[in-house]
Coordinates of C-alpha atoms in Angstrom, one line a residue:
X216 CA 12.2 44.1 15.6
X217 CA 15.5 42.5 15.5
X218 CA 17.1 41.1 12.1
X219 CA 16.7 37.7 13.2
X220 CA 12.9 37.5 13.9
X221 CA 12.4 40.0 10.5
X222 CA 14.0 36.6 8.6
X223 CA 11.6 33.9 10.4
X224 CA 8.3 36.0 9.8
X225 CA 10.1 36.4 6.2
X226 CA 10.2 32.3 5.9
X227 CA 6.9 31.8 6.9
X228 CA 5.5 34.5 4.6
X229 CA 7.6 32.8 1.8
X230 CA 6.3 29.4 3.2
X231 CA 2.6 30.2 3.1
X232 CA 3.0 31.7 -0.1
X233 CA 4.7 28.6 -1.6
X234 CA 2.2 26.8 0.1
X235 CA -0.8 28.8 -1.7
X236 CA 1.2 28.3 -5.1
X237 CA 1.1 24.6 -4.3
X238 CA -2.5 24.2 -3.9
X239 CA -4.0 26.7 -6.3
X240 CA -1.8 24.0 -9.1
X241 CA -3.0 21.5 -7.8
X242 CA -6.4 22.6 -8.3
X243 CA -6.1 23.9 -11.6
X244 CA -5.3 20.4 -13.2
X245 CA -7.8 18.3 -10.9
X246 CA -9.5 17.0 -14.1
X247 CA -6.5 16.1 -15.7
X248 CA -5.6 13.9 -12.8
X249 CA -9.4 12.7 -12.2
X250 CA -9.1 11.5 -16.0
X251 CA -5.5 9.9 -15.3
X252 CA -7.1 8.4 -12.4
X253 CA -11.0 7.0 -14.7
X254 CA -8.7 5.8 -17.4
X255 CA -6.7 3.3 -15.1
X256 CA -9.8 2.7 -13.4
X257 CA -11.2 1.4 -16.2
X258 CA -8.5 -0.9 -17.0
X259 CA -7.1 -2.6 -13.6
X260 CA -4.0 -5.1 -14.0
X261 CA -3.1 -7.1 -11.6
X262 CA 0.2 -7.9 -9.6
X263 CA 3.4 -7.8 -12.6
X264 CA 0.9 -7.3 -15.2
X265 CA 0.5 -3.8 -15.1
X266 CA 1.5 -3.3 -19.0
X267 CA -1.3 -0.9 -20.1
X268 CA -0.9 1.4 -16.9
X269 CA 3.1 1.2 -17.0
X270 CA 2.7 2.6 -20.5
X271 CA 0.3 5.7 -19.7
X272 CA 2.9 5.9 -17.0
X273 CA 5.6 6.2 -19.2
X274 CA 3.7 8.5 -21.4
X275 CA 2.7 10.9 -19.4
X276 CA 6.6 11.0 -18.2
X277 CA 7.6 11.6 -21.5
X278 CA 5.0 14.0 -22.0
X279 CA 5.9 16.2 -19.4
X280 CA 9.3 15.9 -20.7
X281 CA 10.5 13.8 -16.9
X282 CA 13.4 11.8 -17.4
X283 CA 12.5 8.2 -16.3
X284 CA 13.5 4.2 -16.4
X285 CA 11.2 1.8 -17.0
X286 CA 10.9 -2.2 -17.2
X287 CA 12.2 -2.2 -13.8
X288 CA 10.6 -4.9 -11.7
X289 CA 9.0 -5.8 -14.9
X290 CA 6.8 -3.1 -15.2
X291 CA 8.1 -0.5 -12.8
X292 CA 8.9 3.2 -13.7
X293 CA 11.5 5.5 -11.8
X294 CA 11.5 9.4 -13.0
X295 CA 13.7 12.1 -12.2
X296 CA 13.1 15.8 -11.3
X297 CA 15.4 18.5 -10.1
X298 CA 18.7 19.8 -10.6
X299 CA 20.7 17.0 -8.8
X300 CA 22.3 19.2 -6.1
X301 CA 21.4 18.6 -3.4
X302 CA 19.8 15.4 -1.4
X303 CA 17.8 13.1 -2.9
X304 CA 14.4 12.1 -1.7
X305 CA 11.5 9.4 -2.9
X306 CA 8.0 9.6 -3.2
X307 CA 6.5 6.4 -4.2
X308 CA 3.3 5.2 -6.0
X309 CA 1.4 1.6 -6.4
X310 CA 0.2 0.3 -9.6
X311 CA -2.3 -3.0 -9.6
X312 CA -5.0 -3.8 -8.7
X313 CA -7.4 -6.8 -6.9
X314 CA -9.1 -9.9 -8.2
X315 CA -12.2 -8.3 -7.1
X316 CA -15.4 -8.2 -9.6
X317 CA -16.4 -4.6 -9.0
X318 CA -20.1 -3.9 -8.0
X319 CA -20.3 0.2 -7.8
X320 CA -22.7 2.1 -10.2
X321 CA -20.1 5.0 -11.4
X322 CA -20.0 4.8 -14.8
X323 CA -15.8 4.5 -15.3
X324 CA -16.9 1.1 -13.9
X325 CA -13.8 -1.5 -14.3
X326 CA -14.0 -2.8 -18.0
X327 CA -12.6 -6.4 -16.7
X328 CA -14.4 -8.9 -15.4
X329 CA -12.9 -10.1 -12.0
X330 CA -10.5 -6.9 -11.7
X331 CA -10.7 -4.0 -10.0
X332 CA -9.0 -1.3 -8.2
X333 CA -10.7 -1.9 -4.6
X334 CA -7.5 -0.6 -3.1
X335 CA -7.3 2.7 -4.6
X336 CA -3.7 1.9 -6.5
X337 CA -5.5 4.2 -9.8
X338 CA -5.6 6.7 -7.1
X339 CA -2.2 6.4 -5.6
X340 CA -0.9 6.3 -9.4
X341 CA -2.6 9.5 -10.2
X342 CA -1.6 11.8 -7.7
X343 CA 2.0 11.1 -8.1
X344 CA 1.5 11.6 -11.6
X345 CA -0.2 15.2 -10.2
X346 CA 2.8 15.6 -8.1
X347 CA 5.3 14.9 -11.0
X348 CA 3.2 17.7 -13.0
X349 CA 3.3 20.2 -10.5
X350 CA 7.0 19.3 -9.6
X351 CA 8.3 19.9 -13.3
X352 CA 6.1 22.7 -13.6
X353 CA 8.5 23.9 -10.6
X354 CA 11.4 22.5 -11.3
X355 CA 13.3 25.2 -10.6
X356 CA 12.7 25.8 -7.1
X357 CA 13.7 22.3 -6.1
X358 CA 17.6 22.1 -5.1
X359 CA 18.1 18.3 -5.0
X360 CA 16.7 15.4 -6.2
X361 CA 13.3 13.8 -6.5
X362 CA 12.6 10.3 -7.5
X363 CA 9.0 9.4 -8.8
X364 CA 8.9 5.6 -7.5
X365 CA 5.4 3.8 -10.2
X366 CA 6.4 0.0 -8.8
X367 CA 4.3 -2.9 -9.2
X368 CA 2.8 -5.5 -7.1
X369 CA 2.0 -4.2 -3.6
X370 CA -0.5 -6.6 -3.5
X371 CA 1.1 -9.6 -2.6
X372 CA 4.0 -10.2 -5.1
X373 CA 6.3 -7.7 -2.9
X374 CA 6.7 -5.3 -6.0
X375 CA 8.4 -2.8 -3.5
X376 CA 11.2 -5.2 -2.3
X377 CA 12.2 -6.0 -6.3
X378 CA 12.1 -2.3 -6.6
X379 CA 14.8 -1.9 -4.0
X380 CA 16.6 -4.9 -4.6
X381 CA 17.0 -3.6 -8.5
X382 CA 18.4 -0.3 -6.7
X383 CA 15.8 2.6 -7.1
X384 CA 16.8 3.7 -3.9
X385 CA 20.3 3.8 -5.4
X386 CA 22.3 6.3 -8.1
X387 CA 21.9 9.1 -6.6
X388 CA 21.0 7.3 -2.8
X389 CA 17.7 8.4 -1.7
X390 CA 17.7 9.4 2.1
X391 CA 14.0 9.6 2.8
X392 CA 10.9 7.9 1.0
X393 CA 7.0 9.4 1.5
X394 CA 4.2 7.6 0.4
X395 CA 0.0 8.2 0.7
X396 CA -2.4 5.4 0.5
X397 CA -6.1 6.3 0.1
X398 CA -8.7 5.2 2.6
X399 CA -12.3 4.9 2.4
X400 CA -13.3 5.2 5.9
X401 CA -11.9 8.6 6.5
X402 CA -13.6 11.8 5.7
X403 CA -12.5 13.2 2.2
X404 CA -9.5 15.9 2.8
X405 CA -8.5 14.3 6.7
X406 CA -4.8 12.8 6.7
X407 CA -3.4 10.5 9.8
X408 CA -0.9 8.2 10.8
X409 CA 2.0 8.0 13.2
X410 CA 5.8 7.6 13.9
X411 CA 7.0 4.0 14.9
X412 CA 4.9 0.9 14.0
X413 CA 1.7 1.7 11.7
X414 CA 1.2 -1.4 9.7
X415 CA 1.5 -5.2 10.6
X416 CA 4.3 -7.6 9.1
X417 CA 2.6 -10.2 7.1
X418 CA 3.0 -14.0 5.7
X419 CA 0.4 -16.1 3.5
X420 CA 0.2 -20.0 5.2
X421 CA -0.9 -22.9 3.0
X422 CA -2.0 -26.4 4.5
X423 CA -2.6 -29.3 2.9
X424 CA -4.4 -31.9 4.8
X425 CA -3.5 -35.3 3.4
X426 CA -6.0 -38.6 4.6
X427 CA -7.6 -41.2 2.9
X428 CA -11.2 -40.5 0.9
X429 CA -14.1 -42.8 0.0
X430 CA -17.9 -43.2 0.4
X431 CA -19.6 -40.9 2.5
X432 CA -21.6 -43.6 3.9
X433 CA -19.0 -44.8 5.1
X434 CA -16.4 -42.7 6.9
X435 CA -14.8 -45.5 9.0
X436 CA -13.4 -46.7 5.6
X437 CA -11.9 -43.6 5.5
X438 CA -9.5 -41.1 6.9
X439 CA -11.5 -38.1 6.6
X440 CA -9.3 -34.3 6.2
X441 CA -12.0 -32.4 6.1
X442 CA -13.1 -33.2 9.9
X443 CA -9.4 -32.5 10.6
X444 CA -8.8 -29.5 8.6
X445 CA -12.0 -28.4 10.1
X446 CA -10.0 -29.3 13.9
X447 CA -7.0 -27.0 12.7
X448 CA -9.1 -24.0 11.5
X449 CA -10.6 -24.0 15.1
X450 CA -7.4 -24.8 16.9
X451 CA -5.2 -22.0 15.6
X452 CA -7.3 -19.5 17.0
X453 CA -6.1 -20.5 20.2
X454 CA -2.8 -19.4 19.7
X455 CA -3.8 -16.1 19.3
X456 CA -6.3 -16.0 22.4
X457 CA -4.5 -18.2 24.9
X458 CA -0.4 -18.4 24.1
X459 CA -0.3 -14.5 22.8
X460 CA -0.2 -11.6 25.6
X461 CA -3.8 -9.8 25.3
X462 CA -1.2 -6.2 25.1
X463 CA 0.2 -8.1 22.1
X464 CA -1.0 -7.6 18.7
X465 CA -1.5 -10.8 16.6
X466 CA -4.1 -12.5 14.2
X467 CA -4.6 -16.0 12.0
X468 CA -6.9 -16.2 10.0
X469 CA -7.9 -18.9 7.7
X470 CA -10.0 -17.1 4.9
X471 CA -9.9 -20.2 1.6
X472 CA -10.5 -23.8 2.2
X473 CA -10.9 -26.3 -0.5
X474 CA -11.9 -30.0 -0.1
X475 CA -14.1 -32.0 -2.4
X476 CA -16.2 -32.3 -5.7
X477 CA -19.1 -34.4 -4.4
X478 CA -21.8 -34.5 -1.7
X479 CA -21.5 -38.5 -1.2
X480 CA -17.1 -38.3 -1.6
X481 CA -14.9 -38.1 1.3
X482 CA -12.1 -36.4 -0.9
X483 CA -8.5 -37.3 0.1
X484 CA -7.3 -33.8 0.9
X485 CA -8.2 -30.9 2.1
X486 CA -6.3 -27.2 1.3
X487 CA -6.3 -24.6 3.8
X488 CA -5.3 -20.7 3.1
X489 CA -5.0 -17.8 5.2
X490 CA -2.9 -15.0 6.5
X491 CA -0.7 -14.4 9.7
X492 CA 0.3 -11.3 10.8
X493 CA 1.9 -9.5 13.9
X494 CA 3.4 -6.0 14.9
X495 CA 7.0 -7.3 14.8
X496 CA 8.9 -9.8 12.7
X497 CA 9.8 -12.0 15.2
X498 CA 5.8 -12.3 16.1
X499 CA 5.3 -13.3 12.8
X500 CA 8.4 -15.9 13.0
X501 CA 6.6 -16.8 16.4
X502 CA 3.4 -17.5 15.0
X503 CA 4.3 -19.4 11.8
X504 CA 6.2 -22.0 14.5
X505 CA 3.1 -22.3 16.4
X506 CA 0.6 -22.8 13.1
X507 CA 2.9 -25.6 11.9
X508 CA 3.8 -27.3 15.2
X509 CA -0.7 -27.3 15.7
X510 CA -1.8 -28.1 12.2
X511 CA 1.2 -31.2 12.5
X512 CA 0.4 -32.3 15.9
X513 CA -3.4 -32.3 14.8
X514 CA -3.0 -34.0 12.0
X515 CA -1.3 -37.0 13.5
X516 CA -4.1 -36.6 16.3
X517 CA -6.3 -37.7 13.2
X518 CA -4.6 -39.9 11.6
X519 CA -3.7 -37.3 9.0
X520 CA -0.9 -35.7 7.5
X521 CA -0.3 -31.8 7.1
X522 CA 1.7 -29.7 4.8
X523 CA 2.4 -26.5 6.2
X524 CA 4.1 -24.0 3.7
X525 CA 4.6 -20.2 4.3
X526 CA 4.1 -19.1 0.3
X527 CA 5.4 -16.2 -1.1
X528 CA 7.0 -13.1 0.9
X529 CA 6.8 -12.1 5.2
X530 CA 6.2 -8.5 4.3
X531 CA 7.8 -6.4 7.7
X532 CA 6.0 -4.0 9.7
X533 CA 5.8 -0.9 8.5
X534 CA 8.0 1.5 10.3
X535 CA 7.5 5.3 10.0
X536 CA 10.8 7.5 11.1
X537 CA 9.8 9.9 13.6
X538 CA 11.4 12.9 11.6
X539 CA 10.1 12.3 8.8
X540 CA 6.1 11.5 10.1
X541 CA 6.9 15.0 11.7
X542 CA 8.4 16.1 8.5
X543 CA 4.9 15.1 6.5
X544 CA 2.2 15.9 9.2
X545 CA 3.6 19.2 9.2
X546 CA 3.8 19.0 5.2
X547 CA -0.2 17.9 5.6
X548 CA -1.5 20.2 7.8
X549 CA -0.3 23.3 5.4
X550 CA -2.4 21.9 2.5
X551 CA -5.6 20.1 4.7
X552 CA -5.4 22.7 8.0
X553 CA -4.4 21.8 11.3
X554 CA -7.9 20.1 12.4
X555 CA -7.3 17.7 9.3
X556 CA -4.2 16.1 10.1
X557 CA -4.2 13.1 13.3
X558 CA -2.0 11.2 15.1
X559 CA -3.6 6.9 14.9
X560 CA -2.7 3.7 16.2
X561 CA -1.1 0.9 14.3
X562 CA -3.6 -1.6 12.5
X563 CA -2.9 -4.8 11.4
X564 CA -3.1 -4.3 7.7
X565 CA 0.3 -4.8 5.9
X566 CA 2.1 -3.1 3.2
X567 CA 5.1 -3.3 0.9
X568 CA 6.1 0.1 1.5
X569 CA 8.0 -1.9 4.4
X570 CA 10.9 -2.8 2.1
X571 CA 11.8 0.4 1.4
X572 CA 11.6 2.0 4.9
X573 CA 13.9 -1.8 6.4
X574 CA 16.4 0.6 4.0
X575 CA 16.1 3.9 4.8
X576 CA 13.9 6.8 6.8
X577 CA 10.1 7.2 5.6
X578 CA 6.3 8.1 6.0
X579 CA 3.5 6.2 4.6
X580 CA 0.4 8.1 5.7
X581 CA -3.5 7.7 5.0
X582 CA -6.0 10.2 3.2
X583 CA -9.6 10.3 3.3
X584 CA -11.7 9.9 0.5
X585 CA -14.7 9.3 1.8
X586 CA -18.3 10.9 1.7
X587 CA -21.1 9.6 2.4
X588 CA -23.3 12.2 0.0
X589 CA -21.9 10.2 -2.7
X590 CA -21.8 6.3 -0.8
X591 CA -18.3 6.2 -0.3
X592 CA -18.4 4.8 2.7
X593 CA -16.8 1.4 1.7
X594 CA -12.8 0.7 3.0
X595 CA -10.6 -0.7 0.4
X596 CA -10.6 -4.4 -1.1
X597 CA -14.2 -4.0 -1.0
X598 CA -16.2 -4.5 -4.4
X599 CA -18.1 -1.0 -3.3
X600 CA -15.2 1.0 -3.3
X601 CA -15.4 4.5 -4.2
X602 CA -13.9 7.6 -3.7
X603 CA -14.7 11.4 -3.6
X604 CA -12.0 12.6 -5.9
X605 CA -11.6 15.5 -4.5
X606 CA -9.2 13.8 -2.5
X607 CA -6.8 13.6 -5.7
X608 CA -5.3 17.5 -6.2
X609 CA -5.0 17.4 -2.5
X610 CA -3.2 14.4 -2.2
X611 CA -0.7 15.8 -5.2
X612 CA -0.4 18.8 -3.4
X613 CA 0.7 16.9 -0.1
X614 CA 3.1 14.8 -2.7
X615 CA 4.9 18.1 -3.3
X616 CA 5.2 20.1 -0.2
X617 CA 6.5 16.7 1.3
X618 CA 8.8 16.6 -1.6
X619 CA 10.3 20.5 -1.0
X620 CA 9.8 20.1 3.0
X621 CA 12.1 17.3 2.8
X622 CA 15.0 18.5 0.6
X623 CA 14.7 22.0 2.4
X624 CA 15.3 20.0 5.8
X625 CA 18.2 17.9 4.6
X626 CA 20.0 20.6 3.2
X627 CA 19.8 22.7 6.4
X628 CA 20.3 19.5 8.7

């Protein structure tokens, strides 16, 4: 046996053993991370108000004696582990939660009426708090840097893009980003996603339908929106089904109307809201020309006016680097097995992780916590919700190996 295959069987001996090290920590503190997890659970905050879970956060930084910033992005918390020689890599956490009123019978039930962590954020916030444990723990074994990214306001308020653009990819510059997001319809302990496009770019459209309102017994006094906001809600699905290419990915949907306080009222205007969303940015560009140049020309039609607005932020498609999806399925399949770990195709579902990775190289990936045993069978920004936590060490454990995987392949590439 020749000197050069001695040292690869001797890497992946020292590879599986690290590996094994990696889980069996992980395991030992599931509780404390299940209680991290039940204690923001309990207290959901939503986009930019994420005081309460900043601070345990902060405190849990501090306790594990983590080097850290915090107020950025408002609430946002950046800590530091490793030596700082070497690369620098990211991995990245969510913070707030939904306006959702939560309906589940666990009994770390969300204390706040109309609040609740339907998109697993508590989760997300946990096991990077696992991770930061389990890094610091073995601090000494990591030759580089790793940034702990806590931002706010994925949901909606593009908490990720004020994160970058107040520089926490920055001083020292990170070179890749990983990030997990939990999901309900997956078997607990399964992981997938996929290099290239895996989530939609998305924009919010608002239109105001202006006419002129009166009786309701008589409508030919009026200039009724409602009949014509009801025209526009129809006709925009025709842009998707007849001016979009059936291999193309695309989808309007009007999801909040508002028009009226009285049966016998024709109200003056009406308020459409819904969301656009497409595989590319210039689909989504594409689209919001065809939803105003409709909603307009329909309005007019009718004797109406509309107001079409694009509120808010076009969140890009999420974009996973080929090296480093590679990178993290193989990081993954050491801690879940190779049967685990799949390749899936883009969905239309958007996230602000997509700021980060417009910037630099990086993996956002899904893991399973499902189980039916225990009714989690609900997908996120559901009010059923739930998770099997034993989904939480593993999803630390993933956090790390990525974390070493990544600095070992930089400093070697």
């Amino acid at each position: 046996r020749d000197s050069s295959t001695s040292r690869g069987l001797g890497d992946v001996y020292k590879r599986q053993m690290q590996t094994s090290k990696i889980i069996s920590q992980a395991k030992e503190i599931q509780s404390w991370i299940v209680e991290k997890r039940r204690t923001i659970h309990q207290h959901p905050e939503l986009m930019y108000e994420e005081f309460e879970t900043s601070k345990l956060v902060q405190k849990t930084l501090s306790d594990l004696d983590i080097t850290f910033e915090k107020d950025i992005a408002i609430t946002g918390v950046v800590g530091i582990v490793g030596n700082g020689n070497g690369p620098c890599i990211a991995l990245r956490a969510d913070m707030d939660a939904l306006p959702i009123h939560e309906e589940t019978d666990i009994d770390f039930k969300s204390k706040i009426d109309g609040k609740m962590h339907a998109c697993g954020h508590d989760c997300h916030t946990a096991m990077l708090l696992g991770a930061a444990r389990l890094l610091k723990e073995n601090e000494e074994e990591i030759n580089g840097t790793i940034k702990l990214i806590f931002q706010p306001a994925e949901e909606g308020g593009a908490g990720g893009k004020m994160m970058r653009d107040h520089g926490v990819l920055q001083n020292p510059k990170v070179e890749q980003i990983y990030a997990l997001h939990v999901a309900g319809t997956m078997p607990m302990g399964t992981l997938a996603s996929r290099e290239g496009t895996l989530l939609a770019g998305t924009s919010t459209v608002k239109i105001i339908v202006k006419g002129n309102g009166g009786h309701a017994a008589a409508p030919h006094h009026t200039i009724d929106p409602v009949v014509t906001g009801s025209k526009i809600i129809v006709e925009l699905q025709t842009i998707i089904s007849r001016e979009l290419s059936p291999l193309e990915s695309g989808v309007i949907s009007i999801t909040m109307t508002k028009a009226g306080n009285a049966c016998n009222v024709i109200p003056s205007t009406m308020e459409l809201e819904g969301t656009i969303r497409s595989l590319t940015l210039e689909g989504i560009l594409k689209l919001q020309t065809r939803v105003k140049e409709v909603a307009e020309s329909i309005a007019i039609a009718n004797r109406c006016k509309a107001e079409v607005t694009f509120p808010g932020n076009d969140y890009p498609p999420t974009i996973n680097d080929a090296e480093c999806w590679n990178l993290g399925k193989s990081a993954a399949i050491e801690i879940l097995g190779d049967a685990q770990v799949a390749e899936m195709g883009p969905i239309m579902g958007g996230e602000d992780f997509a700021y980060y990775t417009q910037e630099i190289p990086g993996c956002f990936s899904f893991l399973g916590v499902g189980n039916t045993e225990i009714d989690a069978v609900y997908d996120v920004h559901h009010p059923m919700f739930k998770v099997d936590e034993e989904a939480l060490p593993l999803g630390a454990a993933i956090h790390v190996n990525s974390a070493l995987k990544a600095l070992k392949s930089l400093r070697e590439g």
